[in-house]
Amino acid sequence: MGWEEIAADKRQRIEKSIPAEWRVDVKSIVGPDEVSFMDVPVKSGLLTPEELAITGSSAVELVTKLAKGELKSVDVTLAFCKRAALAHQAVNCVLEFFPELALAQAKELDEYYQQHKTTVGPLHGLPISLKDQLRVKGLETSMGYVAWLGKYDKEDSVLTALLRKAGAVFYVKTSVPQSLMVCETINNVIGRTLNPRNKNWSCGGSSGGEGAIVGFRGAVIGVGTDIGGSIRVPSAFNFLYGIRPSHGRMPYAKMANSMEGQETVHSVVGPLAHSADDLKLFVTSVLQQEPWMYDSKVIPMPWRQAEEDIITSKLQSGAGGLTLGFFNCDGNVLPHPPILRGIDMVVLALKDNGHTVVPWQPYKHGYAVDLIQKIYSSDGGQDIFSVLKESGEPAIPNIKDLVNPSYPKLDMNEIWEVQRQKWIYQMEYLEQWRQREADLGREIDAFIAPITPTAAVRHNQFKYYGYASAINLLDWTSVVVPVTFADKAVDKKNTDFKPLTEIDGVVQAEYDPDAYHGAPVAVQIVGKKLSEERTLAIAKEIGRLLGNELTP
Amino acid sequence: MGWEEIAADKRQRIEKSIPAEWRVDVKSIVGPDEVSFMDVPVKSGLLTPEELAITGSSAVELVTKLAKGELKSVDVTLAFCKRAALAHQAVNCVLEFFPELALAQAKELDEYYQQHKTTVGPLHGLPISLKDQLRVKGLETSMGYVAWLGKYDKEDSVLTALLRKAGAVFYVKTSVPQSLMVCETINNVIGRTLNPRNKNWSCGGSSGGEGAIVGFRGAVIGVGTDIGGSIRVPSAFNFLYGIRPSHGRMPYAKMANSMEGQETVHSVVGPLAHSADDLKLFVTSVLQQEPWMYDSKVIPMPWRQAEEDIITSKLQSGAGGLTLGFFNCDGNVLPHPPILRGIDMVVLALKDNGHTVVPWQPYKHGYAVDLIQKIYSSDGGQDIFSVLKESGEPAIPNIKDLVNPSYPKLDMNEIWEVQRQKWIYQMEYLEQWRQREADLGREIDAFIAPITPTAAVRHNQFKYYGYASAINLLDWTSVVVPVTFADKAVDKKNTDFKPLTEIDGVVQAEYDPDAYHGAPVAVQIVGKKLSEERTLAIAKEIGRLLGNELTP
């Protein structure tokens, strides 16, 4: 079979995995002039009011009710399966869909609960969506590569296994861009995944299928990965929270990956969700399973409540609780007006509530972006292009933005030099941080920054990864907080714009107030390495101040 | 100047750094038929009885007395300077000696104490010896390379700075093998460093200068580094304790190194000392300085007293407290009889005291040794040989054992494959560990293993690194415990020996009961990644049972 046939076969199999009774005519619900799919769940009539309520709940609410026996996993799972089926029909986000397996797993958990009157773990009965890098025994993990179709996994990834142990139910694996190294989601297997809020916008990438399905509430928590923004960009573009934990906190072992074995900058795995509390539920639940017992790269570091409490204490101490830095331009690319306004909103909300917010000078972000670019391309694209060659499928259009085969392959001594420079850069930035604290006479808890220069971007327009990737080079913990939506009435085009760089000109020229109207705007809250407890607590407070943190 | 002249000049400068009044005629103290230098401090008459007592104390005793004002740093520093001067004259272990700077630093600390009636930190006034990889502002760091002589450091390494902050005094930097990648200590700058117990034995390497000077009690704590045994082998050969912490626990930043930027297997830094308690003093003192604020590779993980307490509780719970695995052969090379007896002694001492000791099957150590060998040679020796070329100095004889330029230089995709294999191997071994615990029905706290196949080895005979290097590949915490001494009366040559491998034959053939008589025998206690608290506590108990842990 040629690659087109293999891909077509896979599409058919995905199609067939959706039961006939869950098929809807999306075009009859969303007219040709309409752009949003967000009303499909209600308008389709497929979900009962109870199922709409379930899929509209937070994960914390769901596990609480499941643990009390007020909800059954079968009902919760069925609701999310139906909504995920709608999500795929609307925005084309699914690479694996297996409601039967999910319902069987849910039934077992219900039976366990019935029998033992207790849960198997903190996620008992909760359906969780997986990016198609996580292996589930018996299923395919294609990662959007045609060549990898038809291979069935013999074991779970470590994270899959631990989530399973914690009680999670699996029902869907979602789409990614071919190679993962792109912040939009398109591949030759199922094509492009759309943003549920507007078919003209990207859902982000590489965890774009997760962004879309969680944004659509076809999942309450999705699992993504991030080596250059791949959790944070889909979170931002779908008005979600997302955490890029530091390397070594969450288990990545036995997942599929591009450039497997590359360790100069580690890809990390983490959740996307509708609230900081749901992110915390995920992280604490995984840590309770002691992932360091299974994945040698994970640090034996349980959830440190004392670290979270430091932030809580600062908040309870009253005025001037938190001290945060902020910047709206990294010196390479000025964000579009909606993002600049988003940063302002966050700063204002914090100041209005008595927190201390000070300007933060980005330290050599341009240098960091160049350095990490060298790392992405350090094998001259050999790993990725050899997988394409296997099936004969063509590369997706924007693959060369990050993994450019025209970049020279580095040799061993050159990569050592890059690694040395990375280490020095990380330490210089730590020194900056200390110096700023010394100047200010107080601890700086985190800084606020754009995560992309654009609100949810129009297709094929994602150009600049630097706001995300500089943080990957630093390996700092970053939590995305949704802020607001682009508004053509206030976010006017910047008419006297003078580009800082060539790419700055390209990005700014692309801004169009009408096209971006309504697009989600987010910021990232960046804390130091392995500061998940503190940074999540700060993100939760910012979300609360903005009215975007839904759980108490 | 040619490289010989540059090296000769350095030797002269080292010579001159020893004040005339501290010069002794070692040959008049140690006759031509004598082999040991251990009596030189007493016989030379250079040290007062008080100075002999000071240099015979533990670090814990010294810092306690310094903190109470019962000792002055100037007196302690002077005592160690004098004894270090003797050490160099006896065994040729010093690359930098700077007693004037040390005494000035000690004086300042005494004045601080006088004025504030308190210490600057937990190491207040304690002299600490540094391997010549650690930079001290204003001094040279040649690492035994002629090409690096004459370059003066503009800043301290991070560890130097933090030790300084904790109150440590610096007075000496010790010798290493050219390139560091050898477990004996010889270079073209000062030649060979001898074992103070017997001039025919190696002091080990690469932290061999540290092993020799601490073994001679010219230092109470020495700082070494370890990428393939370089802390543990000198500890073993000099009847010392030594800890190879896991990567990320102690700060390595801004130190000189071979193959700088190489991250596939990280070299780590840690102390050598006369007791587990002194190792703990060092580790806790450094962690109190929050090294993660300065070195981006350090994990924000303070000393976890609760982890140490788990072992203490097991010990206090009475019989059957600890559960330890043990093995005496890794399947590649059978240790010499003294080492086999050392393992037996440890097992017996533990069993006699009610602990549970079970056989431990080494998991694919041969595979691990081959894999790490590929990593050591992954640039085909380019980094090291280019430094030699700079000065024109020749390579030391045994450099090709680990860094063999006939090994092919790996390309990016090949090193990624090696890194992938490393990760899988680490996880398989974790699985073995879990499985053995499941079989046994209890937690296995650590395992006991040889650290070298020989007692303190004869010069140019160090052939097999595998007992040490397999642990580096795993990145597990390892603490060396001194056990006993080779004894020709009991450690007979193994007459019916059948080699497992070619190298096994070579190593075993080298055993000679007479030549090894009296040579230190040690074992390593290996715990999981980042288990410094537990593994040190176990090592302390084993040392106590053997009568070799000197502090209470």
CSV table of C-alpha atoms in Angstrom, one decimal, chain A residues 252-254 259-263 292-301 304 378-379 382-383 409-413 415-416 419-420 422-423 426-427 430 434 528-530, chain B residues 252-254 259-263 292-301 304 378-379 382-383 409-413 415-416 419-420 422-423 426-427 430 434 528-530:
chain,number,residue,atom,x,y,z
A,252,TYR,CA,8.0,10.5,30.1
A,253,ALA,CA,9.3,6.9,29.8
A,254,LYS,CA,8.1,4.5,27.1
A,259,MET,CA,14.3,12.5,18.2
A,260,GLU,CA,14.1,9.9,20.9
A,261,GLY,CA,17.2,9.9,23.1
A,262,GLN,CA,17.8,13.5,22.5
A,263,GLU,CA,18.6,14.9,26.0
A,292,TRP,CA,10.6,7.6,40.2
A,293,MET,CA,10.2,3.9,40.9
A,294,TYR,CA,9.5,3.3,37.2
A,295,ASP,CA,11.1,6.1,35.2
A,296,SER,CA,14.8,6.6,36.0
A,297,LYS,CA,14.7,10.2,34.8
A,298,VAL,CA,12.1,11.2,37.4
A,299,ILE,CA,13.4,12.9,40.6
A,300,PRO,CA,12.2,11.3,43.9
A,301,MET,CA,10.3,14.4,44.9
A,304,ARG,CA,5.8,19.5,48.5
A,378,SER,CA,21.2,19.2,15.8
A,379,ASP,CA,20.8,16.1,13.7
A,382,GLN,CA,17.7,13.1,10.1
A,383,ASP,CA,15.5,11.5,12.7
A,409,LYS,CA,24.2,18.4,11.7
A,410,LEU,CA,26.4,19.0,14.8
A,411,ASP,CA,29.2,16.8,15.8
A,412,MET,CA,29.9,15.5,19.3
A,413,ASN,CA,32.2,18.4,20.3
A,415,ILE,CA,26.8,19.6,20.9
A,416,TRP,CA,29.0,19.6,24.0
A,419,GLN,CA,25.4,22.2,26.2
A,420,ARG,CA,28.0,24.2,27.9
A,422,LYS,CA,23.1,26.3,27.7
A,423,TRP,CA,24.4,25.7,31.3
A,426,GLN,CA,20.8,29.1,32.7
A,427,MET,CA,23.2,30.2,35.4
A,430,LEU,CA,19.7,32.7,37.8
A,434,ARG,CA,19.2,36.9,42.4
A,528,LYS,CA,12.2,28.5,38.7
A,529,LYS,CA,13.2,24.9,38.0
A,530,LEU,CA,11.0,22.4,39.8
B,252,TYR,CA,29.6,21.2,39.6
B,253,ALA,CA,29.3,24.6,37.9
B,254,LYS,CA,32.3,26.6,36.9
B,259,MET,CA,34.9,16.9,27.8
B,260,GLU,CA,33.1,19.9,29.2
B,261,GLY,CA,29.5,20.1,28.1
B,262,GLN,CA,29.2,16.3,27.8
B,263,GLU,CA,25.9,15.4,29.5
B,292,TRP,CA,20.3,25.4,43.3
B,293,MET,CA,20.3,29.1,43.5
B,294,TYR,CA,23.6,29.2,41.6
B,295,ASP,CA,24.0,26.1,39.6
B,296,SER,CA,21.1,25.4,37.3
B,297,LYS,CA,21.8,21.7,37.2
B,298,VAL,CA,21.3,21.3,41.0
B,299,ILE,CA,17.9,20.0,42.1
B,300,PRO,CA,16.2,22.2,44.8
B,301,MET,CA,16.4,19.4,47.4
B,304,ARG,CA,15.9,15.3,53.8
B,378,SER,CA,32.0,9.4,22.0
B,379,ASP,CA,34.1,12.2,20.6
B,382,GLN,CA,39.1,14.8,20.3
B,383,ASP,CA,38.5,17.0,23.4
B,409,LYS,CA,33.4,9.3,17.1
B,410,LEU,CA,29.6,9.1,17.4
B,411,ASP,CA,27.3,11.2,15.4
B,412,MET,CA,24.2,12.9,16.8
B,413,ASN,CA,21.7,10.1,16.0
B,415,ILE,CA,24.5,9.3,20.7
B,416,TRP,CA,20.7,9.7,20.9
B,419,GLN,CA,21.1,7.8,25.5
B,420,ARG,CA,17.9,5.9,24.7
B,422,LYS,CA,21.0,4.1,28.8
B,423,TRP,CA,17.5,5.2,29.9
B,426,GLN,CA,18.3,2.2,34.0
B,427,MET,CA,14.6,1.4,34.0
B,430,LEU,CA,14.7,-0.4,38.6
B,434,ARG,CA,11.1,-3.8,42.4
B,528,LYS,CA,18.9,4.4,44.3
B,529,LYS,CA,19.2,7.8,42.5
B,530,LEU,CA,19.3,10.7,45.0
